[in-house]
């Protein structure tokens, strides 16, 4: 290598090294922090007397495949759906919703006891369901919405097998004042509370009979 070329090469290497040390060249890239959320409901105190002394066993709610992950799901319009890597639930949606349903039913006063799948050896009633949709609707960026759809099925454990007592589906669409992740979670919380209020009322009428 010629002396002039060697000097030029050494000069370039020195200049790049100096820039790296002084901050002329930034190799780091800043990314948003991941944020995790949880839907947690509060409700009025438990009724003083249960409608029935029989126990209720709550099975884990399933979730439709597009919404079963922890990352938030957004509908953007034109059939475009996106999953948010940076904003999501701290636990799976199925586990989270099941726990809120269980807690809500325990405070409803409809049953003598409420527990999970292994809580009671021979419960009188069995409750299961599915989260059919759980997403943020941003098809119109100026009018974002939180969407939640759920299905419930209550069965009774009788000697002849399982007897379906009640089944229904519910939907809530909550308008948001802004499109942030926090506003979306608050919208889902409001939607879940409204659905459980309706479900509890319908179930009470069903168990009380005509």
Short mmCIF file of C-alpha atoms in Angstrom, two decimals:
data_model
loop_
_atom_site.label_atom_id
_atom_site.label_comp_id
_atom_site.label_asym_id
_atom_site.label_seq_id
_atom_site.Cartn_x
_atom_site.Cartn_y
_atom_site.Cartn_z
CA UNK A 1 0.00 0.00 0.00
CA UNK A 2 1.35 3.43 -0.90
CA UNK A 3 2.36 5.77 1.87
CA UNK A 4 -0.27 8.36 0.84
CA UNK A 5 -3.06 5.79 0.84
CA UNK A 6 -1.93 4.44 4.22
CA UNK A 7 -1.98 7.95 5.71
CA UNK A 8 -5.45 8.60 4.27
CA UNK A 9 -6.78 5.31 5.68
CA UNK A 10 -5.34 6.04 9.12
CA UNK A 11 -6.91 9.49 9.03
CA UNK A 12 -10.37 8.05 8.25
CA UNK A 13 -10.12 5.45 11.01
CA UNK A 14 -9.03 8.09 13.52
CA UNK A 15 -11.86 10.44 12.51
CA UNK A 16 -14.55 7.74 12.86
CA UNK A 17 -13.16 6.66 16.22
CA UNK A 18 -13.17 10.25 17.43
CA UNK A 19 -16.79 10.71 16.36
CA UNK A 20 -17.88 7.54 18.15
CA UNK A 21 -16.22 8.72 21.36
CA UNK A 22 -17.54 12.28 21.14
CA UNK A 23 -21.07 11.27 20.14
CA UNK A 24 -20.96 12.38 16.49
CA UNK A 25 -22.26 8.96 15.46
CA UNK A 26 -25.11 7.47 17.57
CA UNK A 27 -25.49 3.73 17.24
CA UNK A 28 -28.21 3.51 19.89
CA UNK A 29 -31.87 3.76 18.91
CA UNK A 30 -34.60 4.82 21.29
CA UNK A 31 -37.72 2.63 21.48
CA UNK A 32 -40.94 3.23 23.45
CA UNK A 33 -41.19 1.43 26.78
CA UNK A 34 -43.56 -1.53 26.97
CA UNK A 35 -46.59 -0.85 29.16
CA UNK A 36 -48.79 -3.51 30.76
CA UNK A 37 -52.37 -2.99 31.91
CA UNK A 38 -54.99 -4.89 33.89
CA UNK A 39 -58.78 -4.62 33.85
CA UNK A 40 -60.03 -4.64 37.43
CA UNK A 41 -63.65 -4.01 38.44
CA UNK A 42 -65.27 -2.88 41.66
CA UNK A 43 -68.91 -3.51 42.49
CA UNK A 44 -71.41 -2.95 45.32
CA UNK A 45 -71.16 -5.12 48.40
CA UNK A 46 -72.38 -8.69 48.33
CA UNK A 47 -76.05 -9.29 49.03
CA UNK A 48 -76.74 -10.36 52.60
CA UNK A 49 -78.57 -13.51 51.54
CA UNK A 50 -77.91 -15.76 48.55
CA UNK A 51 -80.65 -16.50 46.05
CA UNK A 52 -79.66 -20.19 46.18
CA UNK A 53 -77.44 -22.14 48.55
CA UNK A 54 -75.93 -24.13 45.70
CA UNK A 55 -72.36 -23.47 44.57
CA UNK A 56 -71.23 -22.05 41.23
CA UNK A 57 -68.07 -23.30 39.51
CA UNK A 58 -66.60 -20.84 36.99
CA UNK A 59 -64.59 -22.35 34.15
CA UNK A 60 -61.84 -20.41 32.39
CA UNK A 61 -63.30 -18.29 29.59
CA UNK A 62 -61.94 -18.95 26.13
CA UNK A 63 -60.92 -16.10 23.82
CA UNK A 64 -61.34 -15.91 20.05
CA UNK A 65 -57.93 -16.44 18.38
CA UNK A 66 -57.42 -12.86 17.10
CA UNK A 67 -57.66 -11.51 20.66
CA UNK A 68 -56.11 -14.22 22.83
CA UNK A 69 -52.64 -12.66 22.99
CA UNK A 70 -51.53 -10.06 25.52
CA UNK A 71 -50.90 -7.32 22.95
CA UNK A 72 -53.76 -4.89 22.31
CA UNK A 73 -55.60 -5.38 19.01
CA UNK A 74 -56.66 -2.43 16.85
CA UNK A 75 -59.10 -2.35 13.93
CA UNK A 76 -57.93 0.35 11.51
CA UNK A 77 -60.59 0.10 8.84
CA UNK A 78 -60.43 -1.49 5.37
CA UNK A 79 -60.24 -4.87 7.17
CA UNK A 80 -56.82 -3.97 8.60
CA UNK A 81 -56.04 -5.32 12.08
CA UNK A 82 -52.90 -4.52 14.06
CA UNK A 83 -51.39 -5.89 17.25
CA UNK A 84 -49.61 -3.48 19.59
CA UNK A 85 -46.23 -4.77 20.79
CA UNK A 86 -45.71 -1.95 23.28
CA UNK A 87 -49.13 -1.90 25.00
CA UNK A 88 -50.81 -5.03 26.33
CA UNK A 89 -52.23 -6.93 29.29
CA UNK A 90 -50.03 -8.15 32.12
CA UNK A 91 -51.75 -11.56 31.96
CA UNK A 92 -53.67 -13.35 29.22
CA UNK A 93 -57.13 -11.89 28.48
CA UNK A 94 -58.84 -15.22 29.22
CA UNK A 95 -57.34 -15.47 32.71
CA UNK A 96 -58.01 -11.80 33.43
CA UNK A 97 -61.65 -11.83 32.34
CA UNK A 98 -62.35 -15.13 34.12
CA UNK A 99 -61.07 -13.72 37.41
CA UNK A 100 -63.23 -10.61 37.06
CA UNK A 101 -66.31 -12.71 36.22
CA UNK A 102 -65.63 -14.94 39.24
CA UNK A 103 -65.23 -11.97 41.58
CA UNK A 104 -68.33 -10.30 40.19
CA UNK A 105 -70.47 -13.41 40.60
CA UNK A 106 -69.14 -13.95 44.13
CA UNK A 107 -70.49 -10.51 45.02
CA UNK A 108 -73.79 -10.93 43.20
CA UNK A 109 -75.55 -12.85 45.96
CA UNK A 110 -76.97 -15.32 43.45
CA UNK A 111 -75.13 -18.40 44.75
CA UNK A 112 -74.08 -19.76 48.11
CA UNK A 113 -70.45 -20.15 46.99
CA UNK A 114 -68.49 -19.19 43.88
CA UNK A 115 -65.14 -20.71 42.94
CA UNK A 116 -62.92 -21.90 40.11
CA UNK A 117 -62.87 -25.23 38.37
CA UNK A 118 -61.38 -27.11 41.34
CA UNK A 119 -63.07 -25.30 44.22
CA UNK A 120 -65.98 -27.68 44.80
CA UNK A 121 -66.41 -31.38 44.28
CA UNK A 122 -70.07 -31.26 43.27
CA UNK A 123 -71.29 -27.74 42.48
CA UNK A 124 -74.90 -27.19 41.54
CA UNK A 125 -74.13 -24.78 38.70
CA UNK A 126 -71.40 -24.48 36.07
CA UNK A 127 -70.56 -21.23 34.28
CA UNK A 128 -68.46 -20.93 31.15
CA UNK A 129 -68.12 -18.49 28.31
CA UNK A 130 -66.07 -16.88 25.59
CA UNK A 131 -64.62 -13.48 24.83
CA UNK A 132 -65.71 -13.17 21.21
CA UNK A 133 -64.10 -9.76 20.57
CA UNK A 134 -61.77 -7.43 22.47
CA UNK A 135 -60.27 -4.60 20.44
CA UNK A 136 -59.92 -0.90 19.90
CA UNK A 137 -61.86 0.42 16.92
CA UNK A 138 -59.83 3.16 15.21
CA UNK A 139 -61.51 2.95 11.82
CA UNK A 140 -62.46 6.60 12.34
CA UNK A 141 -59.42 8.20 14.04
CA UNK A 142 -61.58 11.07 15.26
CA UNK A 143 -64.00 8.71 17.06
CA UNK A 144 -62.08 5.82 18.70
CA UNK A 145 -64.05 3.10 20.47
CA UNK A 146 -63.48 0.18 22.83
CA UNK A 147 -65.31 -2.99 21.73
CA UNK A 148 -66.06 -6.04 23.88
CA UNK A 149 -68.26 -9.02 22.99
CA UNK A 150 -68.88 -11.92 25.36
CA UNK A 151 -70.88 -15.14 25.50
CA UNK A 152 -72.13 -16.87 28.66
CA UNK A 153 -73.52 -20.33 29.29
CA UNK A 154 -74.85 -21.51 32.67
CA UNK A 155 -75.56 -25.22 33.18
CA UNK A 156 -76.81 -27.24 36.10
CA UNK A 157 -75.21 -30.48 37.17
CA UNK A 158 -78.08 -32.96 37.44
CA UNK A 159 -78.17 -36.74 37.69
CA UNK A 160 -78.96 -37.09 34.00
CA UNK A 161 -76.01 -34.90 32.98
CA UNK A 162 -75.57 -31.20 32.29
CA UNK A 163 -78.75 -29.17 31.82
CA UNK A 164 -78.43 -25.75 30.17
CA UNK A 165 -80.12 -23.16 32.35
CA UNK A 166 -79.20 -19.92 30.60
CA UNK A 167 -77.16 -18.73 27.63
CA UNK A 168 -76.79 -15.35 25.99
CA UNK A 169 -74.30 -13.04 24.33
CA UNK A 170 -73.60 -9.39 25.12
CA UNK A 171 -71.81 -6.53 23.42
CA UNK A 172 -70.63 -3.09 24.50
CA UNK A 173 -69.06 -0.37 22.36
CA UNK A 174 -67.69 2.52 24.39
CA UNK A 175 -66.78 5.85 22.78
CA UNK A 176 -63.39 7.19 23.89
CA UNK A 177 -62.45 10.82 24.40
CA UNK A 178 -58.94 10.10 23.11
CA UNK A 179 -57.07 7.30 21.42
CA UNK A 180 -54.49 6.47 24.10
CA UNK A 181 -53.89 2.97 25.49
CA UNK A 182 -55.02 4.11 28.95
CA UNK A 183 -58.30 5.46 27.55
CA UNK A 184 -58.84 2.17 25.71
CA UNK A 185 -58.36 0.12 28.89
CA UNK A 186 -60.82 2.37 30.74
CA UNK A 187 -63.28 1.81 27.90
CA UNK A 188 -62.90 -1.96 28.14
CA UNK A 189 -63.38 -1.72 31.91
CA UNK A 190 -66.63 0.18 31.43
CA UNK A 191 -67.74 -2.31 28.78
CA UNK A 192 -67.02 -5.35 30.99
CA UNK A 193 -68.82 -3.80 33.94
CA UNK A 194 -71.88 -3.06 31.80
CA UNK A 195 -71.94 -6.58 30.37
CA UNK A 196 -71.67 -8.19 33.81
CA UNK A 197 -74.44 -5.97 35.16
CA UNK A 198 -76.72 -7.08 32.32
CA UNK A 199 -75.72 -10.72 32.70
CA UNK A 200 -76.33 -10.64 36.44
CA UNK A 201 -79.77 -9.08 35.96
CA UNK A 202 -80.78 -11.61 33.32
CA UNK A 203 -79.46 -14.49 35.40
CA UNK A 204 -81.34 -13.30 38.48
CA UNK A 205 -84.60 -13.23 36.52
CA UNK A 206 -83.87 -16.72 35.16
CA UNK A 207 -83.13 -18.26 38.56
CA UNK A 208 -86.08 -16.61 40.28
CA UNK A 209 -88.43 -17.87 37.61
CA UNK A 210 -91.81 -16.44 36.61
#
